[in-house]
Coordinates of C-alpha atoms and ligand atoms in Angstrom, one line a residue:
X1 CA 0.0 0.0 0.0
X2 CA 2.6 2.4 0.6
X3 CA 4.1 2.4 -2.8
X4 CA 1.1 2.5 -4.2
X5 CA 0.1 5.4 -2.1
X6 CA 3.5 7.6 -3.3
X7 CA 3.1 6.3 -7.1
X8 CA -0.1 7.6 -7.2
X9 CA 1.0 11.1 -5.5
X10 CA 4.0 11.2 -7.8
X11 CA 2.5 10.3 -11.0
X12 CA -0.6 12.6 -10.4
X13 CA -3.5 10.5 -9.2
X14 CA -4.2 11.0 -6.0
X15 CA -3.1 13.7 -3.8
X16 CA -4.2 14.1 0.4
X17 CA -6.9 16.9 0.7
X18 CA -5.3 20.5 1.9
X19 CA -1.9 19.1 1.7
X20 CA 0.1 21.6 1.9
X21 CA -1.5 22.7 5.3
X22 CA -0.6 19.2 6.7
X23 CA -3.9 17.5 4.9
X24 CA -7.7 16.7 6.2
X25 CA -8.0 13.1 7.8
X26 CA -10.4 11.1 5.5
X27 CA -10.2 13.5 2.5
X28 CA -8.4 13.3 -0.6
X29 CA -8.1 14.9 -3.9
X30 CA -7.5 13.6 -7.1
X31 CA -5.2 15.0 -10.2
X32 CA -4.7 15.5 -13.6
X33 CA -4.5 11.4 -13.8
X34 CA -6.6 10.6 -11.6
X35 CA -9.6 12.5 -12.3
X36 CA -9.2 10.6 -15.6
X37 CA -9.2 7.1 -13.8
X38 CA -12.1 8.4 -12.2
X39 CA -14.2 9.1 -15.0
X40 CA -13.4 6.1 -16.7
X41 CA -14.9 3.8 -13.7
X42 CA -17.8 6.3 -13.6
X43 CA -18.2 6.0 -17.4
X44 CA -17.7 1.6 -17.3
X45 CA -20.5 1.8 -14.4
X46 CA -22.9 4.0 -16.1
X47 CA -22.6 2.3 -19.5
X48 CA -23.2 -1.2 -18.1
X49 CA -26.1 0.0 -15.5
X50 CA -28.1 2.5 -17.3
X51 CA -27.5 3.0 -20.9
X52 CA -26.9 -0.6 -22.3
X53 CA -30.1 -1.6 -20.5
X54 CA -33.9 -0.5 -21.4
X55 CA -35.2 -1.3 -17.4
X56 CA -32.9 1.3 -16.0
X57 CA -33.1 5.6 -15.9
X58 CA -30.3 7.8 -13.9
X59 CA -31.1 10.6 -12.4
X60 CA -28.6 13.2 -10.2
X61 CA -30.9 14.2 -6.8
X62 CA -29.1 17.0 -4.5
X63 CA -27.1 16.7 -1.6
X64 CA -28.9 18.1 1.2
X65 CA -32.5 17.0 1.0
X66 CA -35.5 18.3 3.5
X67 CA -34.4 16.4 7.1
X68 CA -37.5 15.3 7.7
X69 CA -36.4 12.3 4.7
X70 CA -33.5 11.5 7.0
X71 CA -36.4 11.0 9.7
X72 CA -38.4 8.8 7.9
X73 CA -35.7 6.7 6.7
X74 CA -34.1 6.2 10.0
X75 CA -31.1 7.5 9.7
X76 CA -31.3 10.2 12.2
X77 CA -32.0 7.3 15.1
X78 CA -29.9 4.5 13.7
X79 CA -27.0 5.5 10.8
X80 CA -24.1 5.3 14.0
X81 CA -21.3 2.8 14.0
X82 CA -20.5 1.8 18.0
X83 CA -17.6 4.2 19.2
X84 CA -15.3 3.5 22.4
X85 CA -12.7 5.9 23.8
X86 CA -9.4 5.1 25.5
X87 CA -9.8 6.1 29.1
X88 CA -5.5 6.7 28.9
X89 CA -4.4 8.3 25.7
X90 CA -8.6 9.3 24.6
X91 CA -8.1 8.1 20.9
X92 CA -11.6 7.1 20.0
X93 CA -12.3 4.0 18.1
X94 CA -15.1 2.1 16.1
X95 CA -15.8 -0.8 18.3
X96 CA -16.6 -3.4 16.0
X97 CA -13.2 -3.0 14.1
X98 CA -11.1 -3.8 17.2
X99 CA -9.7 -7.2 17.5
X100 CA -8.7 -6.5 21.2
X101 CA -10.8 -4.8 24.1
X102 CA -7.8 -2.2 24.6
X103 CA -6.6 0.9 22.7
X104 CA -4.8 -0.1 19.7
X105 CA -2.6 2.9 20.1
X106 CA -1.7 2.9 24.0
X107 CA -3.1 -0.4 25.0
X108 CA -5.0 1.3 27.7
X109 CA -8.4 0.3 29.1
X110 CA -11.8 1.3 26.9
X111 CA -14.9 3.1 28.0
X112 CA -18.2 1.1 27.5
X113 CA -19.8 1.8 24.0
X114 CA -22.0 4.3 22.9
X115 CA -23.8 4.8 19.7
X116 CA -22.5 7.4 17.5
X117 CA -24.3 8.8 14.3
X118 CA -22.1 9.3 11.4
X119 CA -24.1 11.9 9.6
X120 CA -22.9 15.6 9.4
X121 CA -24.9 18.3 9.8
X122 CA -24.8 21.9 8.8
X123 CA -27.6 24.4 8.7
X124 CA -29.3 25.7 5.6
X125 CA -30.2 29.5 5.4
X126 CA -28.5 32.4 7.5
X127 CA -29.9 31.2 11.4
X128 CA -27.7 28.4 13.2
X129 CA -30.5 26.4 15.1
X130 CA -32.4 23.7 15.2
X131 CA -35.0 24.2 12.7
X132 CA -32.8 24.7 10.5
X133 CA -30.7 21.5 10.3
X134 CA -29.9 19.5 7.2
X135 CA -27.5 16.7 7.0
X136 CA -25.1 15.8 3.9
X137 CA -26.5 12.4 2.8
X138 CA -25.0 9.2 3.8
X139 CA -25.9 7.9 0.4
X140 CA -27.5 9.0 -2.4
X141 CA -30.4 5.8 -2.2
X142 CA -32.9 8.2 -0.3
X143 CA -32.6 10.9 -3.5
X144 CA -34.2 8.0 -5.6
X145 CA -36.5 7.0 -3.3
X146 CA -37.9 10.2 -2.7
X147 CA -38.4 10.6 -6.6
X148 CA -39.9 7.0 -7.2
X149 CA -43.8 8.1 -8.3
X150 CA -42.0 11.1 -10.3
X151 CA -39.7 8.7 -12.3
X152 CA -43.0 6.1 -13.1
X153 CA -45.2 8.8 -14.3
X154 CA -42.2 10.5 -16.5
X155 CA -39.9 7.4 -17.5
X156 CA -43.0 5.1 -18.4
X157 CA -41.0 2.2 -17.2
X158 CA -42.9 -0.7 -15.9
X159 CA -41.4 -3.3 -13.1
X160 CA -39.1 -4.5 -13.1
X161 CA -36.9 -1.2 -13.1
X162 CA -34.1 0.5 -11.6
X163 CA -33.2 4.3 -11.1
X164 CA -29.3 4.4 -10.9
X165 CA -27.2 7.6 -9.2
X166 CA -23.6 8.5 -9.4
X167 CA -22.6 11.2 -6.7
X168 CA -21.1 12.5 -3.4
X169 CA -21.9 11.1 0.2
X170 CA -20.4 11.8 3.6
X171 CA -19.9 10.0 6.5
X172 CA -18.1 11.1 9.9
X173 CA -16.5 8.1 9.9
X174 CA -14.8 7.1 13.8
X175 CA -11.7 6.3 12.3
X176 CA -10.7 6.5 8.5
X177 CA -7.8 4.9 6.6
X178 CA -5.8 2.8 4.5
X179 CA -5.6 5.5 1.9
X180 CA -9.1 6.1 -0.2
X181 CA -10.7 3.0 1.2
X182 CA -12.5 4.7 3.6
X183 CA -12.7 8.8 3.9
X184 CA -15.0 11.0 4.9
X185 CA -16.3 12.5 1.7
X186 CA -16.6 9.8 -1.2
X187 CA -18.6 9.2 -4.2
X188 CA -21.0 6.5 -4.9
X189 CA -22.4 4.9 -7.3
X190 CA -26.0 2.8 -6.7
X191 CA -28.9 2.3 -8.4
X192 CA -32.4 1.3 -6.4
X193 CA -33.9 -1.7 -8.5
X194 CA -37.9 -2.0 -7.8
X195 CA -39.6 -5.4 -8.1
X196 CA -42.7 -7.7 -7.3
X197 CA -42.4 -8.3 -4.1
X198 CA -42.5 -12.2 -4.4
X199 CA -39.7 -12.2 -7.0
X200 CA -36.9 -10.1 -4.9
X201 CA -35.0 -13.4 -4.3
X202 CA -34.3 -13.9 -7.6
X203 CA -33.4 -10.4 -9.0
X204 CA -31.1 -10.5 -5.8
X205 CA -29.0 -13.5 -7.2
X206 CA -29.5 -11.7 -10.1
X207 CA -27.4 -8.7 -9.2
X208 CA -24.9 -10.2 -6.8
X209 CA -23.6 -12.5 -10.2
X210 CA -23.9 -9.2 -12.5
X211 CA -22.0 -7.6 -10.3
X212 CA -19.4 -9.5 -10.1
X213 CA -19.3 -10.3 -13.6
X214 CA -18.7 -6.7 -14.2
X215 CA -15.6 -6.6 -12.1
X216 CA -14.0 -9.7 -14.0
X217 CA -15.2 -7.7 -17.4
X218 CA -13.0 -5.0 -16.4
X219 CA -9.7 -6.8 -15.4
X220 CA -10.2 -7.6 -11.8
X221 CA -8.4 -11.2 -11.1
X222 CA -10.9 -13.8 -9.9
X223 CA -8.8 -14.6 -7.3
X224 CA -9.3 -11.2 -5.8
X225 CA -12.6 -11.5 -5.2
X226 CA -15.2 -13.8 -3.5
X227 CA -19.1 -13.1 -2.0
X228 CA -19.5 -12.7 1.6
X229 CA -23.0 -12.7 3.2
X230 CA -24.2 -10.9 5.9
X231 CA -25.0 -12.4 9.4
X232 CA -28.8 -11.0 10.3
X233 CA -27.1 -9.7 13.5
X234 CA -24.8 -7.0 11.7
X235 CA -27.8 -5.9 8.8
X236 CA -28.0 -2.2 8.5
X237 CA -31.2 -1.2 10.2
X238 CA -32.7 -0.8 6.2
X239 CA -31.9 -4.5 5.0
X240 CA -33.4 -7.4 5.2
X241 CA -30.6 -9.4 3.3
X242 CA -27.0 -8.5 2.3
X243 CA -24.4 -10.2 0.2
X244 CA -21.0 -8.3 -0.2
X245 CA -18.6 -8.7 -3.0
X246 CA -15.0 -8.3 -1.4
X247 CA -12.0 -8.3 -2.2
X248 CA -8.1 -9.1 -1.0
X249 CA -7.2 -5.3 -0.8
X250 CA -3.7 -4.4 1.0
X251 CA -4.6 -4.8 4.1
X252 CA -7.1 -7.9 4.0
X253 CA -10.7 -9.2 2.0
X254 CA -12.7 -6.1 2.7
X255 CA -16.3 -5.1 1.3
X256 CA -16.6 -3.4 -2.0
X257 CA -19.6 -3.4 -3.2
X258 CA -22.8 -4.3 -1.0
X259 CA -25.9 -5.5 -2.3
X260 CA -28.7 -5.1 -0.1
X261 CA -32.5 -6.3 -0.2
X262 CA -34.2 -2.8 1.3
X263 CA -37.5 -4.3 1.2
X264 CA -40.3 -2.1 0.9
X265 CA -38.9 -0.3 4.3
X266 CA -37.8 2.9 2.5
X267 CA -41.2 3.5 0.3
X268 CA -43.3 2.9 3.1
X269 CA -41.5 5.1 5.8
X270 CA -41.6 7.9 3.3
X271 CA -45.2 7.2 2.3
X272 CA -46.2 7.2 6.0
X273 CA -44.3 10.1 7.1
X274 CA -45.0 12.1 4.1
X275 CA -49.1 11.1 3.3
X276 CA -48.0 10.2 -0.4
X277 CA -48.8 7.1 -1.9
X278 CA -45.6 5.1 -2.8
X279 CA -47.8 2.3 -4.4
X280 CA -47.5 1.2 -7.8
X281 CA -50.4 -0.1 -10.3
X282 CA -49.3 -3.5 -12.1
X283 CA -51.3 -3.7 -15.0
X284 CA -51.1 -7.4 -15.5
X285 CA -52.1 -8.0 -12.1
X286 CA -54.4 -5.6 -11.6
X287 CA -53.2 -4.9 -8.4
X288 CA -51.4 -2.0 -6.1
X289 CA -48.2 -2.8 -4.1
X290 CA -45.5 -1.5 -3.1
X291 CA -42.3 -2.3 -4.6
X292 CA -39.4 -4.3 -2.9
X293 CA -36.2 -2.9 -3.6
X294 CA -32.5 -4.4 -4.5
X295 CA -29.7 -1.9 -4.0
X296 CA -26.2 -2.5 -5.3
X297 CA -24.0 0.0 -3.6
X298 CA -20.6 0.8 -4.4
X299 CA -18.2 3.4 -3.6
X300 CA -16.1 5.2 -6.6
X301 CA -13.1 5.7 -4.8
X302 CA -13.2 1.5 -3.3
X303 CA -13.5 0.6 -6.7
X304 CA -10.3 2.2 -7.9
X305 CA -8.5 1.7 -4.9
X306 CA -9.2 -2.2 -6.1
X307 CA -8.6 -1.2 -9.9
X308 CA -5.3 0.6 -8.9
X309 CA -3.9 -2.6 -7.1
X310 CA -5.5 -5.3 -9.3
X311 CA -3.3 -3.7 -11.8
X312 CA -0.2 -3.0 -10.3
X313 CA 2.9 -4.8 -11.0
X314 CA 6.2 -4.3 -10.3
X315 CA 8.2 -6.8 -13.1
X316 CA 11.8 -8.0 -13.8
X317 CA 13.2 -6.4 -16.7
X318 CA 16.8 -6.5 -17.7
X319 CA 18.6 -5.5 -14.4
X320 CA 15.6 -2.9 -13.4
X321 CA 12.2 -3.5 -11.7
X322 CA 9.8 -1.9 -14.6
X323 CA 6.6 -0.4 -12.3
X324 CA 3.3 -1.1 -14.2
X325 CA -0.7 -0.3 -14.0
X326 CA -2.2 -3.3 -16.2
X327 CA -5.1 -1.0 -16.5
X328 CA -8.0 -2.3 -18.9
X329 CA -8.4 0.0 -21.6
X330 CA -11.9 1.0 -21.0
X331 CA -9.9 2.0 -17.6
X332 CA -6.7 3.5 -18.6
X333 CA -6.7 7.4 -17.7
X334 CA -4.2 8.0 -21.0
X335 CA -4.7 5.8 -23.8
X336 CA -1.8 6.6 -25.8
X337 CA 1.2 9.2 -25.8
X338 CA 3.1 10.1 -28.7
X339 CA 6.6 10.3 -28.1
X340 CA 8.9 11.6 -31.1
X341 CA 12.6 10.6 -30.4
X342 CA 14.1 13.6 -30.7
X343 CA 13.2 17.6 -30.5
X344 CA 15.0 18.4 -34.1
X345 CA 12.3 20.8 -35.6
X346 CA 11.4 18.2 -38.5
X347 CA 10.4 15.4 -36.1
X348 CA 8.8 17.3 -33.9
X349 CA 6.5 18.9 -36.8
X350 CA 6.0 15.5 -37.7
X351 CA 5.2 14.3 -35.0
X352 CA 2.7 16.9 -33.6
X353 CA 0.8 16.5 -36.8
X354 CA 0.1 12.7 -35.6
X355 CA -0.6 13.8 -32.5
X356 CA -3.0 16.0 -33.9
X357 CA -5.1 13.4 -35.9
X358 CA -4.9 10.9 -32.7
X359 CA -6.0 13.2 -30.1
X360 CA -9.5 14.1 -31.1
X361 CA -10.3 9.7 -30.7
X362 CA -8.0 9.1 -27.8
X363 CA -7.1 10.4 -24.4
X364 CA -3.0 11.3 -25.8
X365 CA -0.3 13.3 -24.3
X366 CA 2.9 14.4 -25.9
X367 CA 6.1 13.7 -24.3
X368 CA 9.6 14.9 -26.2
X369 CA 11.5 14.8 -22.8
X370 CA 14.7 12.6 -21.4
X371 CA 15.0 9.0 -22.9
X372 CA 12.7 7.1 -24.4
X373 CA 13.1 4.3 -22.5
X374 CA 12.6 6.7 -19.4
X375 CA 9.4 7.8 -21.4
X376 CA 8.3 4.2 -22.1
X377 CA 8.5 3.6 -18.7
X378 CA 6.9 6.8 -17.3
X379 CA 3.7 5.6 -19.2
X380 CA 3.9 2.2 -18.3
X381 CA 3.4 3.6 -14.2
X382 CA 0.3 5.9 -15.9
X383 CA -0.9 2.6 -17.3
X384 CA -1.0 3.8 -20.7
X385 CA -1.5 0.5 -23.4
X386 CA 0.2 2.2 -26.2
X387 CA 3.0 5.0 -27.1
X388 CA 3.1 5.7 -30.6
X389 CA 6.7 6.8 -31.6
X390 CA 8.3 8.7 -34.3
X391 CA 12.0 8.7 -35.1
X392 CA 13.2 9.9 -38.3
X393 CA 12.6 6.4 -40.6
X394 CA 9.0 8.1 -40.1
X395 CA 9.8 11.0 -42.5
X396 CA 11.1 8.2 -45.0
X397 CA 8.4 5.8 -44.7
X398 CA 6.0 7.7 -43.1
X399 CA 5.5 4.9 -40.4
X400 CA 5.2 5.0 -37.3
X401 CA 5.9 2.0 -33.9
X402 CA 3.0 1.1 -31.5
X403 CA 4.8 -0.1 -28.5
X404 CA 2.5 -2.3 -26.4
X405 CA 2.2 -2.0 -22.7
X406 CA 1.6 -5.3 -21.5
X407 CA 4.0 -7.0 -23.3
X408 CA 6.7 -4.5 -25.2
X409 CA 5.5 -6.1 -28.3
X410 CA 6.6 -3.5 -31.0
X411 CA 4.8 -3.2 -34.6
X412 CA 5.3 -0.7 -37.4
X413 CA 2.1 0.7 -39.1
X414 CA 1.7 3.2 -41.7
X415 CA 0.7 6.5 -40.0
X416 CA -2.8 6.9 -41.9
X417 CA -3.5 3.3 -40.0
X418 CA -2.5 4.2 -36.6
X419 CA -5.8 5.5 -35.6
X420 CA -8.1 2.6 -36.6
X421 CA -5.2 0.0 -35.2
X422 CA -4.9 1.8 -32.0
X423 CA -8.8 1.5 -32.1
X424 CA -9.1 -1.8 -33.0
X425 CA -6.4 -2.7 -30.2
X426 CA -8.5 -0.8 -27.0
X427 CA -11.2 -3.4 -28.0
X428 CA -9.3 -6.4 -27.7
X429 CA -8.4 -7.0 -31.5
X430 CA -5.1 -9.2 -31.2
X431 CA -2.0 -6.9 -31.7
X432 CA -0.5 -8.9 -34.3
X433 CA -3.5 -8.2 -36.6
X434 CA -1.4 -5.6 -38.7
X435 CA -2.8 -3.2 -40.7
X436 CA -2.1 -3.6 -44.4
X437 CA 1.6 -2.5 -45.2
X438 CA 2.6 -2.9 -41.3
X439 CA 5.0 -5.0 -39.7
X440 CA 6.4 -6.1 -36.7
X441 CA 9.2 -4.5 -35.7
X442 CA 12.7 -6.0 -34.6
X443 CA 12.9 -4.5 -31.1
X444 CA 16.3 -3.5 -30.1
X445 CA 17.8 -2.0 -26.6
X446 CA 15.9 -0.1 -24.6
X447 CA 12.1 -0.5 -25.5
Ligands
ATP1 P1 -19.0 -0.1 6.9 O1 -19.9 -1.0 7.7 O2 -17.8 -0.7 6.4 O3 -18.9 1.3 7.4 P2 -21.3 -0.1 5.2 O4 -21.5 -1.5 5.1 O5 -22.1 0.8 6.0 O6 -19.8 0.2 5.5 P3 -22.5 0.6 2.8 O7 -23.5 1.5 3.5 O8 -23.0 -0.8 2.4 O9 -21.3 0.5 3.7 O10 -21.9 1.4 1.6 C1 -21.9 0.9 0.3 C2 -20.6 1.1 -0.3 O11 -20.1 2.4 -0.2 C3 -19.5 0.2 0.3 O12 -19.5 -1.1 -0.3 C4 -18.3 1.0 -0.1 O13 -17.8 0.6 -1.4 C5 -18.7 2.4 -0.1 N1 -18.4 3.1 1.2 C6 -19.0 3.1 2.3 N2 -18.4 3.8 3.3 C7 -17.3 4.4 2.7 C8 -16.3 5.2 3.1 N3 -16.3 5.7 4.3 N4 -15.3 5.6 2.2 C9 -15.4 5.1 0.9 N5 -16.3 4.2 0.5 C10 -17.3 3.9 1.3

């Protein structure tokens, strides 16, 4: 963990919050690499939930929400994790994490536990009282919720249906750590899938294998990651079933993704505290009910924390270790970099000319400094699959080489082919499929 935590601050993909004031426990920030990461997951998840599939709409619900839905949902009384305090040293300490019953830190004696609620609170308008409370959500479940009847009479969707939701959540977490796993401030992304109520057992299965499926789809070993089902005794106060998908992170199998069987719970608590029918009409059955709900529920930042180390590699290579992020395409924050081998003004024309007919398709960067060996292997710790480089054959033959990532494969393609081979390539295509007039290339030293 801790060399993945300095690659990713020295390669620009994740940086601690308000560093340079000595940071913000539980809050990070991501750069110009990162962010790119992150859209990429966000993108994979919100092509494979919503718009590949005709029973699912997203919608984007605000943060703070009246607090009377935080009320009916149960948060207010029951969102708190049990916290204990060192009667010694006073470090406090989420309860059920503790192996021990003493302080981790000092070893000294605990108090008895107390329920503490991990919602924050702030106040909307200019007066600081009560009345005035709101809390930022916990999840963003509640948003959808709250909109159910408005999505049926808009959307037109029948059941079975989901309404998915990509976006910030907070939690005042007792104790945060091992680097983005768990933080204060994260982003989620869960969708709220309503069913018959006597066929939630099967559209739970259902989502627990899609789930995981999707993981494997984008790279994640098999090895890495295995179902885990919830004892009744630790159910949030919401589910009625739970199956986690976890995986062997750093520091141990830990949840990722949770996938929860709500029930009816959060329709009808808003229904009764708000007098508005959360019932839906079947039209085959002729009857009103109201929905039961499956909710797969996973955290942005988890999921690249397990994309980050599920990809990196650190590999023999000559008498160097060659640092890697296997990244699948669909993943990778850069997809390409064009790298001319040296500044002289006709290369470099040349090769900003290529740059300029790749970088409308692809995520590219341009990089004419030190080595190219040192370049190859500057993208190789970005995860970039392929650097396109020009040397001055190029003005000849006007070729150009794809180096390959994952295997520092080489080929030669003509340069009006590079675009569609590159393409071809991010979908899978087997590299040695050469474009007509291409070749591989011999490699020689330092590739
Ligand atoms: P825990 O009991 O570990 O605090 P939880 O079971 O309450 O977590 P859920 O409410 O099921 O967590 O949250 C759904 C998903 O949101 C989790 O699987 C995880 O990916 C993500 N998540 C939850 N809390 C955090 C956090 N503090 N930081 C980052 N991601 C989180």
């Amino acid at each position: 963990m801790e060399k993945l935590v300095s690659l990713c601050q020295r390669r620009g993909f994740i940086f601690p919050s308000s560093h340079i004031y000595g940071g913000l426990s539980g809050c990070w920030d991501y750069g110009p690499v990162g962010i790119e990461l992150k859209r990429n997951v966000k993108e994979a998840w919100w092509r494979s939930i919503v718009q590949q599939r005709d029973d699912m709409v997203g919608v984007d619900t605000s943060i703070l929400m009246n607090s009377k839905v935080w009320e009916a949902s149960g948060h207010v009384t029951n969102f708190s994790d049990p916290l204990v305090e060192c009667k010694d040293c006073h470090l406090r300490w989420r309860a059920d994490d503790l192996k021990e019953n003493k302080c981790p830190s000092c070893g000294g004696a605990l108090t008895e536990e107390r329920m503490f609620n991990t919602m924050f609170k702030t106040f909307i308008g200019p007066v600081e009282e009560d009345a005035s409370v709101v809390y930022l959500r916990p999840e963003t479940a509640q948003g959808m919720f709250v909109n159910f009847q408005n999505v049926v009479n808009t959307s037109r969707k029948r059941l079975p249906f989901g309404i998915a939701q990509q976006g910030k959540a907070f939690r005042n977490e007792i104790t945060t750590g091992n680097f983005i796993f768990r933080s204060r401030e994260f982003e989620l992304m869960e969708f709220e899938y309503f069913v018959k109520p006597d066929t939630v057992e099967k559209w739970f299965d259902y989502w627990v294998e899609e789930r995981f499926k999707w993981y494997l789809k984008l790279g994640i070993k098999k090895e890495n990651l295995k179902l885990h089902q919830h004892p009744k005794e630790r159910l949030a106060h919401y589910a009625h079933s739970c199956t986690d998908i976890n995986y062997l992170f750093p520091h141990g199998w830990s949840e990722l993704e949770g996938i929860v069987n709500r029930t009816d719970f959060d329709l009808k608590q808003h229904a009764a505290a708000s007098g508005k029918s959360m019932e839906y009409f079947d039209d085959e059955t002729k009857e009103h009910y109201v929905p039961y709900v499956v909710e797969p529920s996973v955290g942005v930042d988890r999921a690249i924390l397990a994309f980050l180390c599920d990809a990196y590699e650190e590999e023999p290579d000559k008498d160097e270790i060659r640092v890697v992020f296997h990244f699948h395409p669909d993943l990778a924050p850069i997809k390409m970099a064009v790298l001319p081998l040296s500044r002289k003004e006709n290369l470099a024309a040349f090769a900003k000319d290529v740059y300029a007919t790749l970088r409308p398709c692809f995520t590219t960067q341009y990089d004419d400094t030190q080595s190219i060996g040192r370049r190859y292997r500057r993208q190789d710790e970005l995860g970039t699959p392929y650097c396109v480089t020009i040397d001055f054959q190029s003005l000849e033959d006007n070729m150009a080489t794809i180096r390959e990532r994952d295997t520092m494969n080489q080929i030669r393609v003509p340069v009006p082919a590079l675009k569609n081979t590159i393409l071809a390539k991010l979908s899978g295509e087997d590299l040695f499929v050469l474009p007509e007039g291409g070749k591989i290339w011999k490699q020689e030293s330092g590739g």
